[in-house]
Structures are given as structure tokens and as C-alpha cells.
Amino acid sequence: MAEPKKKRITDIGPPSYENFLPPIIKKNYGKWKYHEIIKPGVLMHVSESGDKLYSVRAATPRLAATDTIRLFAQIADEFCDGFLRYTSRNNVEFLITDEKKVEPCIAKLKKEGYPVGGMGNSITNIVHTQGWVHCHSAATDASGVVKCVMDELFPYFESMKLPAKLRIAFACCLNMCGAVHCSDIALLGVHIKPPVVSHDTLPAQCEIPTTVSACPTGAVRTATVDGKPSVEIVEEQCMFCANCFTVCPSIKLNNPTDGLSVWVGGKVSNARHEPMFSKLAIPYIPNEPPRWPTVVKSVKNIVEVYAKNARKFERMGEWIERIGWPKFFELTEIPFTKYHIDDFTHAGESFRRSVYFRQSDVRE
Amino acid sequence: MGDEVTVSTVAEAMYEMVKQYHGKKNLKAMDLTKAMIEKFGGDNCDKQLCKQAIRELIDSGRCTYSYVGGSYIVLPPT
Amino acid sequence: MAAKLRETPLIDELLKGPWPSFVKEIKKCAQNEKNERGSARSNDLLGVLERSYKETIGHWKHGGIVGVMGYGGGVIGRYNDLPEEFPNVAHFHTIRVNQPSGWFYTSDILRKLCDIWDKHGSGITNMHGSTGDIVFLGCATDDLEPTFADLTALGFDLGGSGSAVRTPSCCCGMARCEWACYDTMALTDDLTRTFQDELHRPAFPYKFKFKMSGCPNDCVASIARADMSIIGTWRDDIQIDQKAVADYASKLNLENDVISRCPTKCMSWDGKKLSIDNSNCVKCMHCINAMPKALAPGKDRGATILLGSKAPIIGGALLSSVIVPFLKIEPPYEDIKELAEAIWDLWAEHGKNRERVGEFIQRIGMGNFLEQIGLEPRPEMVINPRSNPYIFYDQDQE
């Protein structure tokens, strides 16, 4: 049955955030005085008016069933008049005004399997990408590795015993939808084999000049294959960035040999030290589903060495800067290889051009 | 110069261009805009007019957006 | 009745352990009896994922012409490469739903969003996607328009994708943080509304992201993830409550934990009084973070605007760099909007395909870029002046 044609609504933007703020926030907007973490996973914000807001932070796996969102809605109804928010790192926060409801809310969340924590000097949720669940260019799974790493680092989520906060991020390829390049520990999916060109589909699927110019190193060149226009890959020049694949689906880079790399020492906050990029620690670990034992072991090792050696307030990158990279590789027992030395644009900026280093670190 | 250049005139010229390049080169909004300003002259056709023309083409369904590592304006799939 | 769950011994290993399991979430959707079509999709997704775990390779394809009428963004085309085996996920697109600023929700609005997604899709979401959107994962092509109609009827719209303004996002700012130096949520909401056309109808060389952080702690990683990073800061003196400082002195080692950690060594403590040489403060936030009850950012608040951060593709990763050292952030935000539009005008015309603003600036030179958008060079923009003598002197100079 034909419905009367309704006017199509477009370009209205999101609903105003003001619709969703609890009364205590509306009242104290811009008037907060200070905050304290009263226990792991619970923030108390105190307003100039003396009002107190308790935020209980629980982990989510980011990928959430509508039934789980409904569960959070129900918990919000039960403990906080229906008000909640999500954080930039995929945690959910229940906004409680009645202090007596804090503990029951925590108990309920834990019972349902959503642990409370991730505040202060802890390891909070890992921001991550889609991986094999939904991505075309994933060199590894995302959610699965995150799950395994957090299972192992779980005590650090529920406590605040690290020298400083430790942020882990995960991206399943160099596109870095998770922009992981400024994290204390970054896990990054990598391709290690040159792409395979499907010459049959390429002329229909891809625009050759765009594909050629997509390559940052000039490794993609025009070619004629069986009388048809196509491209070829100069394999020695390929650095496996997958940019050609993004503009041309006929150039396939995904390969069972794909794996992961580990990067350390990045940060985005300005506290004590300017923001820093993460630097390469481990160039390649093969994909080991379903539980990724080597990645898990490697990350845990880095976390434990950091926890043991860093000073109070020192983020991973600050600690490494203080002790020097040779010492980092010595303490973590991670082998230093030719892959650790940059050879892309501006590579020379990271070469040491002085004798300003600790000779004691030089071992046979 | 002759008649005033309207949104529809530009949209029509853009459509012809998309048809002409179909299967050869994907065009971005700015490719069309630059070509139209060249064709009609900067005094008769500006970026704003081109923006309106693109919207007319897309909203009418004569052209559609496509994504291959970047956003392009193409003919709808047949 | 929901179909029998596919057998997935490998990914079932991910049901174990204390961390919440995404496999459990997909299984919840696959067993949702109220959503028969959606549960079949989620069940096939389990099968595809199990296959990837067995073969250590992904099974998704991207791109193409898919979206809602009139928009060039908000929907990401996704197709499975094993459609015969997993027909229910043959097309399994992503819908980006623009989140309200600061990710605040009521239980009521979340339920209504869930109702829409249970009616039309798989029931699988991401809360939230990397850019900040609510992500509906797994929509068939035919369901896109009906989903969109229901979303707009509820007051929601799609976020950005492709070569366009991407969904702006921000920290919770003044809603729940005493350090917010400007109203991040209000600015984010305003920019999102102002630039709906730029968000939905891609007209740029590549993506353009705004991220609003209320203070230099930068909780939304604006410095690393936004083409335009707007980071709160202040110009006057850090506010000190000396009595509260004295209280901290009994809990913290002020000298080791605070004074000596100051990057410019602009603080001192004589056992009774904390002194700060504010003219040398670089607004790092450490002392304020360490003693939130005693110290607070100054009262003359605003933001630093930085440009150009991005992930590695194509020319390497960048952090944003300073373009406006200090700006008062007040509605209607005309100065920020004019700056953004001036940048887009220049970059849209001269940028190469897939070239982000940060790369564009490096290619044409910051000096040229500033001239073109009408900003004066300032020493705050650089760590140091150039050390090489290869200067492109203007030829029209006397």
C-alpha cells in the first residue's frame, strides 16, 4: 500500500547534547571546582555549589549488542535517573548523584560482566579498530587481540598501581583508524608481503593514474598485461602501506602472513613533556589466533618492565627518554634490528649525531 | 556575455562532463568546479554556483557519490 | 525463532577471561529472537569471523556506490567476499550516526536508537567509532533509506565519511570538568550544525577532522587525530589555594612530585607557600593534575588552534602544529569558522587527491600557507627558526 510521501528530512545534525544532560550537570555546567578518584573506577566531581557527582566507569568491548545497550539503559534507570555517558576510550560512565547508589551500581555492573576501573594510574580500555570483524584492509583482528591483551592486563584495569597512566591503542593496519601513533603502547597490524594485482578486474574497478599516484614510493607503475592496461608493483620499493589497495580494490595486500608490530612511548597530553609519537619496539609478530600468545606476552613484558623501573608520574615515553633507548631494549630483552632504524622521509632526524650516550649500555 | 549562467545550466554541463569521463576518470567535486569556472568564466560562474549545481545533480539522482579511497561524483549504477 | 548458532570453536576461545567479550556481544545479536533478519546476519558474521580465525585473513571488501540519497557520506560500503557461504552478510554496511557532543545520553534515547537498529539492522553497534560516531554495523543496502528515515524522525543524522568534514568530537568539557578552558560541547555542536553541507557532501581532497579538547591534557587526542585541533589553554596565572597546597604537602612529596617535574622549573615551595612564575609556565597541566584541589587553570581562558595532524597514510604521521597561539572561544565562533573556510578554500583548490591539510602545508610551505589564509607568522608556531639557508625570497620584494 502506497504511503503518502513524507518530506525527507536531511542535514539536521545530531540532537543537542542539552537534551541528555542530567539536572546536576545543567545546574553546575562550568562551575565544577575539583575532582577526586575516590576508588578505582569512581570519580567524584565537586561543584562550587557543593554538589557532588559520582561517575562509575565500566569497560565495554566497544562492539556492543543492542541488548547490552538496553542493559546499560536499565542500569542507568536503576541508579542514576537514566543518565549515562560514554568516554573517548569506549568505557561507559554512570552519572550518580546519590552516593549510596555507587556501590550497588558497581556490584550490578560486575555481576553483568562489565568491570569497573580504568581511572588514574591504570590501564584503561584499548581504543581499537574493526579488524576481521568488519574491515577490508585489516592485517589482523582487532577486538580479539584487545580481548586477549586486556584479559592478561586485567589487574591493571581494576587497580591504580602503575607509575602513571598507561594508554594502549590498537589499529589493524597502517590506515590507523584508531590513530594509535601517540600511545604508551601501540599495537599495529602490518602487511609484510607486496600486493597481488588482479589484472582481470583492475581495468573495470580502478583508475590507473590515481592508483599509480597513490604510492608514496613510486612502486606502482603502469603496465600492459595481455594487451590490457593495468599496473605492476616494483616489489623492492613496496613498504606495504596498502594505500594502493585503498584506491584500487584489485590490488590485494591481505595475506595470511600478515601480523602485528608493537610501538611504545607515545603520548598526547602536554603534562611534563610535550606530546610524543610512539616508536618501534617489535617490528613483527605473526597472527596467532585465537589467543595471540606472543603479542600478549610481549605487551605484558613491556608493562611489567615499565612498572618496575619508571618513577612516579613518568609515562612510558618519559621513562625511556630518561634511561635511553639502549637501556629499554636491554631491560625488555627485545632484540634491536635494522627495522628499528628509520629509512622513510626525514629518517636522518632520528640518527644519533653526537657521542652523547651511555657507553655502559654498549654490550658485546 | 550572453544569458545569465544558472544553476541548471552548470548542472547540465557538469552532467555532460561526468558522462564524457565515465569509465575513464572519476571526477571530484573540485574537478567539476574548476572545469565549469573555466568554461563559463569566473565572472559568470563561481564556487558557490557550482556547489548548488552539484547538489541539484545529486538530489535529482542524475549523479551519485562514489567512494574509492576518496569521494567522487559519478553516474548512478545501471 | 532464531536459527541455530554457527559452530565457532576458535572464536569461542574469546568468551573466556575477565574482560568483556565482543564475541558474546555478537552472539547476543545472533540469538535475538525479536530480530529474525538481524540475528541471521549476526550469525553469519560469526561464521565469517571463525573463517578469518582459521585462515588468518580478512574477508571484507570496500568501496563502491552506497549511501542514502543526496549524501556522499555517513555510510561505508562493506561487502563479504564469500557471499554464497554467508549470504546474510553479503552486503553489511556501516552507518555512522552523529553522536551528541560529549557522548551524553538518556536511557530513553538509547532505547529508541536500539529500536531503530533492531528493526532495520544486525543489532551490532560500536559505542563508539574512532571518530566519535555511534556506529551501526551491518546494514543491507535496501535498509539504508528506512534506517535513515527513522533516525532523522528521532532527531539524529548521519556523520561524515569520505573526502569531507568528519564528525567533530570533543571531551566532556564544562559539563563535568573543572579544567575546561572553553565550552567544548557547545563549540562542537555549533561547528557540526554549521558545516552540515561540508559533512554530508564531500568536496575536499581528503578528510578533515575537528577535535575539541578543553585543556592541554587533551582527552580526545586532538593533537594527534585532528586536522584542526582546538585545545583549551589560559593566559593569566594558575589559581592557587595555598591552604589546599599545604594539605597536599602532607600527602605528596611536593619537591619530587610537583616542583621538580615542572618542565620550565617555574615553581617553588618554601614549606608554607607555593610560588609560580606564571610568565614561564608552558601550561603543561602536571601540577594541576597532581593537586586538583589546590590548583586550577587561570581565569583568562581560551584555546590554541593547531593544524595538520594525521595517521601515516600517505606521507607519514604528523602531530598538529600551532597556527593561532591563543584565541578566546566565544559564540558565534565566527573567527574559527572563517579560518576553517579559508583553509578549505585554499586546500580544496590546490590540494592533491588524498592529501591531508598537514601534508598540503608541508608541500606548499607554512610561510606560503599563512600568506594565503591571511595569518601573520608568529614565533610560537615553530620550535626554532630554520637552520638551513635555502630561502625562497619573494621576487616582488624591494
mmCIF file of N, CA and C in Angstrom, chain A residues 242-329:
data_model
loop_
_atom_site.group_PDB
_atom_site.id
_atom_site.type_symbol
_atom_site.label_atom_id
_atom_site.label_comp_id
_atom_site.label_asym_id
_atom_site.label_seq_id
_atom_site.Cartn_x
_atom_site.Cartn_y
_atom_site.Cartn_z
ATOM 1 N N ALA A 242 49.596 -0.202 1.844
ATOM 2 C CA ALA A 242 48.232 -0.539 1.396
ATOM 3 C C ALA A 242 47.457 0.651 0.841
ATOM 4 N N ASN A 243 48.146 1.746 0.602
ATOM 5 C CA ASN A 243 47.442 2.891 0.036
ATOM 6 C C ASN A 243 46.901 2.578 -1.361
ATOM 7 N N CYS A 244 47.641 1.765 -2.127
ATOM 8 C CA CYS A 244 47.180 1.388 -3.470
ATOM 9 C C CYS A 244 45.885 0.575 -3.371
ATOM 10 N N PHE A 245 45.827 -0.295 -2.369
ATOM 11 C CA PHE A 245 44.624 -1.123 -2.183
ATOM 12 C C PHE A 245 43.409 -0.258 -1.838
ATOM 13 N N THR A 246 43.661 0.797 -1.053
ATOM 14 C CA THR A 246 42.544 1.660 -0.667
ATOM 15 C C THR A 246 41.904 2.318 -1.885
ATOM 16 N N VAL A 247 42.720 2.724 -2.853
ATOM 17 C CA VAL A 247 42.138 3.363 -4.039
ATOM 18 C C VAL A 247 41.810 2.366 -5.140
ATOM 19 N N CYS A 248 42.309 1.152 -5.016
ATOM 20 C CA CYS A 248 42.089 0.162 -6.074
ATOM 21 C C CYS A 248 41.921 -1.231 -5.465
ATOM 22 N N PRO A 249 40.658 -1.669 -5.318
ATOM 23 C CA PRO A 249 40.400 -2.960 -4.663
ATOM 24 C C PRO A 249 41.015 -4.165 -5.387
ATOM 25 N N SER A 250 41.478 -3.961 -6.622
ATOM 26 C CA SER A 250 42.070 -5.093 -7.354
ATOM 27 C C SER A 250 43.519 -5.358 -6.959
ATOM 28 N N ILE A 251 44.054 -4.523 -6.111
ATOM 29 C CA ILE A 251 45.425 -4.750 -5.645
ATOM 30 C C ILE A 251 45.340 -5.256 -4.219
ATOM 31 N N LYS A 252 45.446 -6.550 -4.063
ATOM 32 C CA LYS A 252 45.165 -7.137 -2.757
ATOM 33 C C LYS A 252 46.424 -7.292 -1.914
ATOM 34 N N LEU A 253 46.363 -6.764 -0.726
ATOM 35 C CA LEU A 253 47.526 -6.831 0.151
ATOM 36 C C LEU A 253 47.343 -7.825 1.298
ATOM 37 N N ASN A 254 46.089 -8.101 1.637
ATOM 38 C CA ASN A 254 45.847 -9.032 2.735
ATOM 39 C C ASN A 254 46.466 -10.388 2.413
ATOM 40 N N ASN A 255 47.080 -10.974 3.405
ATOM 41 C CA ASN A 255 47.842 -12.182 3.188
ATOM 42 C C ASN A 255 47.908 -12.930 4.513
ATOM 43 N N PRO A 256 47.869 -14.261 4.484
ATOM 44 C CA PRO A 256 47.941 -14.988 5.766
ATOM 45 C C PRO A 256 49.232 -14.719 6.537
ATOM 46 N N THR A 257 50.229 -14.135 5.894
ATOM 47 C CA THR A 257 51.477 -13.826 6.604
ATOM 48 C C THR A 257 51.413 -12.504 7.362
ATOM 49 N N ASP A 258 50.286 -11.792 7.235
ATOM 50 C CA ASP A 258 50.162 -10.520 7.950
ATOM 51 C C ASP A 258 50.365 -10.734 9.449
ATOM 52 N N GLY A 259 50.671 -9.659 10.148
ATOM 53 C CA GLY A 259 50.873 -9.797 11.589
ATOM 54 C C GLY A 259 50.777 -8.473 12.294
ATOM 55 N N LEU A 260 51.516 -8.350 13.385
ATOM 56 C CA LEU A 260 51.417 -7.162 14.227
ATOM 57 C C LEU A 260 52.788 -6.603 14.562
ATOM 58 N N SER A 261 52.811 -5.314 14.843
ATOM 59 C CA SER A 261 54.014 -4.680 15.361
ATOM 60 C C SER A 261 53.658 -3.970 16.669
ATOM 61 N N VAL A 262 54.673 -3.718 17.488
ATOM 62 C CA VAL A 262 54.442 -3.090 18.788
ATOM 63 C C VAL A 262 55.267 -1.807 18.876
ATOM 64 N N TRP A 263 54.627 -0.731 19.304
ATOM 65 C CA TRP A 263 55.252 0.593 19.373
ATOM 66 C C TRP A 263 55.091 1.133 20.785
ATOM 67 N N VAL A 264 56.062 1.889 21.244
ATOM 68 C CA VAL A 264 55.980 2.351 22.642
ATOM 69 C C VAL A 264 56.370 3.821 22.786
ATOM 70 N N GLY A 265 55.899 4.416 23.881
ATOM 71 C CA GLY A 265 56.420 5.712 24.320
ATOM 72 C C GLY A 265 55.721 6.939 23.784
ATOM 73 N N GLY A 266 54.530 6.794 23.216
ATOM 74 C CA GLY A 266 53.825 7.981 22.729
ATOM 75 C C GLY A 266 52.897 8.548 23.791
ATOM 76 N N LYS A 267 52.526 9.792 23.621
ATOM 77 C CA LYS A 267 51.518 10.404 24.492
ATOM 78 C C LYS A 267 50.914 11.604 23.794
ATOM 79 N N VAL A 268 49.705 11.973 24.192
ATOM 80 C CA VAL A 268 49.073 13.161 23.620
ATOM 81 C C VAL A 268 48.962 14.315 24.614
ATOM 82 N N SER A 269 49.011 14.007 25.898
ATOM 83 C CA SER A 269 48.878 15.101 26.859
ATOM 84 C C SER A 269 50.164 15.911 26.869
ATOM 85 N N ASN A 270 50.055 17.136 27.381
ATOM 86 C CA ASN A 270 51.224 18.002 27.478
ATOM 87 C C ASN A 270 51.899 17.894 28.837
ATOM 88 N N ALA A 271 51.371 17.076 29.727
ATOM 89 C CA ALA A 271 51.862 17.036 31.105
ATOM 90 C C ALA A 271 53.348 16.681 31.156
ATOM 91 N N ARG A 272 54.113 17.542 31.772
ATOM 92 C CA ARG A 272 55.575 17.408 31.981
ATOM 93 C C ARG A 272 56.381 17.425 30.688
ATOM 94 N N HIS A 273 55.844 16.819 29.642
ATOM 95 C CA HIS A 273 56.606 16.618 28.402
ATOM 96 C C HIS A 273 55.645 16.831 27.247
ATOM 97 N N GLU A 274 56.141 17.392 26.164
ATOM 98 C CA GLU A 274 55.268 17.602 25.007
ATOM 99 C C GLU A 274 54.766 16.255 24.459
ATOM 100 N N PRO A 275 53.670 16.282 23.689
ATOM 101 C CA PRO A 275 53.191 15.046 23.061
ATOM 102 C C PRO A 275 54.296 14.374 22.245
ATOM 103 N N MET A 276 54.264 13.059 22.207
ATOM 104 C CA MET A 276 55.313 12.297 21.514
ATOM 105 C C MET A 276 54.687 11.196 20.651
ATOM 106 N N PHE A 277 55.348 10.870 19.562
ATOM 107 C CA PHE A 277 54.968 9.694 18.772
ATOM 108 C C PHE A 277 55.419 8.425 19.493
ATOM 109 N N SER A 278 54.714 7.344 19.237
ATOM 110 C CA SER A 278 55.185 6.034 19.671
ATOM 111 C C SER A 278 56.315 5.602 18.734
ATOM 112 N N LYS A 279 57.284 4.846 19.280
ATOM 113 C CA LYS A 279 58.423 4.383 18.481
ATOM 114 C C LYS A 279 58.429 2.850 18.428
ATOM 115 N N LEU A 280 59.066 2.337 17.397
ATOM 116 C CA LEU A 280 59.003 0.887 17.179
ATOM 117 C C LEU A 280 59.732 0.092 18.259
ATOM 118 N N ALA A 281 59.057 -0.875 18.837
ATOM 119 C CA ALA A 281 59.692 -1.798 19.785
ATOM 120 C C ALA A 281 59.871 -3.172 19.146
ATOM 121 N N ILE A 282 58.771 -3.698 18.569
ATOM 122 C CA ILE A 282 58.832 -5.035 17.964
ATOM 123 C C ILE A 282 58.278 -4.945 16.543
ATOM 124 N N PRO A 283 59.113 -5.219 15.521
ATOM 125 C CA PRO A 283 58.669 -4.998 14.137
ATOM 126 C C PRO A 283 57.619 -5.986 13.638
ATOM 127 N N TYR A 284 57.621 -7.205 14.139
ATOM 128 C CA TYR A 284 56.686 -8.185 13.572
ATOM 129 C C TYR A 284 56.438 -9.356 14.518
ATOM 130 N N ILE A 285 55.169 -9.636 14.704
ATOM 131 C CA ILE A 285 54.743 -10.845 15.419
ATOM 132 C C ILE A 285 53.659 -11.472 14.547
ATOM 133 N N PRO A 286 53.775 -12.750 14.203
ATOM 134 C CA PRO A 286 52.739 -13.320 13.326
ATOM 135 C C PRO A 286 51.376 -13.361 14.019
ATOM 136 N N ASN A 287 50.316 -13.402 13.226
ATOM 137 C CA ASN A 287 48.975 -13.556 13.785
ATOM 138 C C ASN A 287 48.828 -14.950 14.383
ATOM 139 N N GLU A 288 48.432 -14.988 15.629
ATOM 140 C CA GLU A 288 48.277 -16.274 16.304
ATOM 141 C C GLU A 288 46.894 -16.391 16.932
ATOM 142 N N PRO A 289 45.846 -16.417 16.100
ATOM 143 C CA PRO A 289 44.517 -16.588 16.672
ATOM 144 C C PRO A 289 44.379 -17.989 17.268
ATOM 145 N N PRO A 290 43.491 -18.229 18.209
ATOM 146 C CA PRO A 290 42.532 -17.241 18.705
ATOM 147 C C PRO A 290 43.014 -16.417 19.894
ATOM 148 N N ARG A 291 44.181 -16.715 20.485
ATOM 149 C CA ARG A 291 44.517 -16.028 21.746
ATOM 150 C C ARG A 291 45.809 -15.209 21.645
ATOM 151 N N TRP A 292 46.443 -15.140 20.503
ATOM 152 C CA TRP A 292 47.594 -14.252 20.301
ATOM 153 C C TRP A 292 48.625 -14.292 21.447
ATOM 154 N N PRO A 293 49.159 -15.472 21.764
ATOM 155 C CA PRO A 293 50.027 -15.575 22.952
ATOM 156 C C PRO A 293 51.281 -14.693 22.896
ATOM 157 N N THR A 294 51.905 -14.570 21.711
ATOM 158 C CA THR A 294 53.162 -13.807 21.669
ATOM 159 C C THR A 294 52.915 -12.315 21.894
ATOM 160 N N VAL A 295 51.866 -11.785 21.282
ATOM 161 C CA VAL A 295 51.548 -10.370 21.480
ATOM 162 C C VAL A 295 51.258 -10.113 22.957
ATOM 163 N N VAL A 296 50.434 -10.981 23.519
ATOM 164 C CA VAL A 296 50.046 -10.803 24.922
ATOM 165 C C VAL A 296 51.286 -10.813 25.818
ATOM 166 N N LYS A 297 52.160 -11.796 25.581
ATOM 167 C CA LYS A 297 53.379 -11.915 26.383
ATOM 168 C C LYS A 297 54.274 -10.686 26.211
ATOM 169 N N SER A 298 54.374 -10.213 24.968
ATOM 170 C CA SER A 298 55.248 -9.069 24.691
ATOM 171 C C SER A 298 54.750 -7.800 25.374
ATOM 172 N N VAL A 299 53.434 -7.581 25.288
ATOM 173 C CA VAL A 299 52.872 -6.373 25.900
ATOM 174 C C VAL A 299 53.026 -6.449 27.421
ATOM 175 N N LYS A 300 52.729 -7.612 27.968
ATOM 176 C CA LYS A 300 52.832 -7.773 29.415
ATOM 177 C C LYS A 300 54.260 -7.525 29.888
ATOM 178 N N ASN A 301 55.221 -8.035 29.117
ATOM 179 C CA ASN A 301 56.622 -7.833 29.468
ATOM 180 C C ASN A 301 56.966 -6.344 29.510
ATOM 181 N N ILE A 302 56.546 -5.603 28.489
ATOM 182 C CA ILE A 302 56.849 -4.165 28.441
ATOM 183 C C ILE A 302 56.195 -3.455 29.631
ATOM 184 N N VAL A 303 54.941 -3.809 29.896
ATOM 185 C CA VAL A 303 54.230 -3.176 31.014
ATOM 186 C C VAL A 303 54.954 -3.466 32.330
ATOM 187 N N GLU A 304 55.369 -4.712 32.518
ATOM 188 C CA GLU A 304 55.998 -5.075 33.799
ATOM 189 C C GLU A 304 57.360 -4.417 33.979
ATOM 190 N N VAL A 305 58.140 -4.365 32.886
ATOM 191 C CA VAL A 305 59.457 -3.716 32.989
ATOM 192 C C VAL A 305 59.273 -2.223 33.288
ATOM 193 N N TYR A 306 58.294 -1.622 32.613
ATOM 194 C CA TYR A 306 57.996 -0.199 32.869
ATOM 195 C C TYR A 306 57.556 -0.009 34.321
ATOM 196 N N ALA A 307 56.624 -0.832 34.771
ATOM 197 C CA ALA A 307 56.074 -0.677 36.124
ATOM 198 C C ALA A 307 57.169 -0.787 37.177
ATOM 199 N N LYS A 308 58.154 -1.638 36.893
ATOM 200 C CA LYS A 308 59.220 -1.874 37.862
ATOM 201 C C LYS A 308 60.246 -0.733 37.867
ATOM 202 N N ASN A 309 60.463 -0.120 36.723
ATOM 203 C CA ASN A 309 61.588 0.812 36.594
ATOM 204 C C ASN A 309 61.242 2.292 36.519
ATOM 205 N N ALA A 310 60.007 2.616 36.093
ATOM 206 C CA ALA A 310 59.679 4.035 35.921
ATOM 207 C C ALA A 310 59.449 4.693 37.271
ATOM 208 N N ARG A 311 59.673 6.000 37.316
ATOM 209 C CA ARG A 311 59.406 6.757 38.541
ATOM 210 C C ARG A 311 57.965 7.226 38.551
ATOM 211 N N LYS A 312 57.513 7.583 39.720
ATOM 212 C CA LYS A 312 56.162 8.103 39.882
ATOM 213 C C LYS A 312 55.883 9.209 38.855
ATOM 214 N N PHE A 313 54.737 9.202 38.252
ATOM 215 C CA PHE A 313 54.262 10.164 37.241
ATOM 216 C C PHE A 313 54.888 9.979 35.859
ATOM 217 N N GLU A 314 55.902 9.127 35.745
ATOM 218 C CA GLU A 314 56.609 9.014 34.483
ATOM 219 C C GLU A 314 55.822 8.154 33.501
ATOM 220 N N ARG A 315 55.397 8.727 32.383
ATOM 221 C CA ARG A 315 54.766 7.935 31.331
ATOM 222 C C ARG A 315 55.842 7.099 30.640
ATOM 223 N N MET A 316 55.417 6.082 29.901
ATOM 224 C CA MET A 316 56.344 5.181 29.199
ATOM 225 C C MET A 316 57.431 5.963 28.444
ATOM 226 N N GLY A 317 57.015 6.941 27.654
ATOM 227 C CA GLY A 317 57.972 7.687 26.823
ATOM 228 C C GLY A 317 58.934 8.521 27.641
ATOM 229 N N GLU A 318 58.441 9.066 28.746
ATOM 230 C CA GLU A 318 59.318 9.864 29.613
ATOM 231 C C GLU A 318 60.363 8.968 30.283
ATOM 232 N N TRP A 319 59.897 7.795 30.699
ATOM 233 C CA TRP A 319 60.818 6.838 31.325
ATOM 234 C C TRP A 319 61.915 6.439 30.327
ATOM 235 N N ILE A 320 61.507 6.098 29.103
ATOM 236 C CA ILE A 320 62.500 5.656 28.126
ATOM 237 C C ILE A 320 63.467 6.801 27.790
ATOM 238 N N GLU A 321 62.921 8.007 27.720
ATOM 239 C CA GLU A 321 63.795 9.139 27.421
ATOM 240 C C GLU A 321 64.834 9.328 28.531
ATOM 241 N N ARG A 322 64.413 9.092 29.760
ATOM 242 C CA ARG A 322 65.363 9.257 30.878
ATOM 243 C C ARG A 322 66.449 8.188 30.854
ATOM 244 N N ILE A 323 66.060 6.943 30.617
ATOM 245 C CA ILE A 323 67.064 5.867 30.696
ATOM 246 C C ILE A 323 67.787 5.647 29.375
ATOM 247 N N GLY A 324 67.227 6.126 28.265
ATOM 248 C CA GLY A 324 67.822 5.896 26.949
ATOM 249 C C GLY A 324 67.276 4.632 26.303
ATOM 250 N N TRP A 325 67.182 4.669 24.959
ATOM 251 C CA TRP A 325 66.627 3.518 24.245
ATOM 252 C C TRP A 325 67.477 2.256 24.376
ATOM 253 N N PRO A 326 68.825 2.375 24.376
ATOM 254 C CA PRO A 326 69.601 1.126 24.542
ATOM 255 C C PRO A 326 69.200 0.381 25.812
ATOM 256 N N LYS A 327 68.994 1.142 26.886
ATOM 257 C CA LYS A 327 68.601 0.517 28.153
ATOM 258 C C LYS A 327 67.206 -0.109 28.052
ATOM 259 N N PHE A 328 66.315 0.552 27.318
ATOM 260 C CA PHE A 328 64.967 -0.017 27.142
ATOM 261 C C PHE A 328 65.058 -1.392 26.493
ATOM 262 N N PHE A 329 65.867 -1.481 25.422
ATOM 263 C CA PHE A 329 65.980 -2.775 24.739
ATOM 264 C C PHE A 329 66.678 -3.804 25.627
#
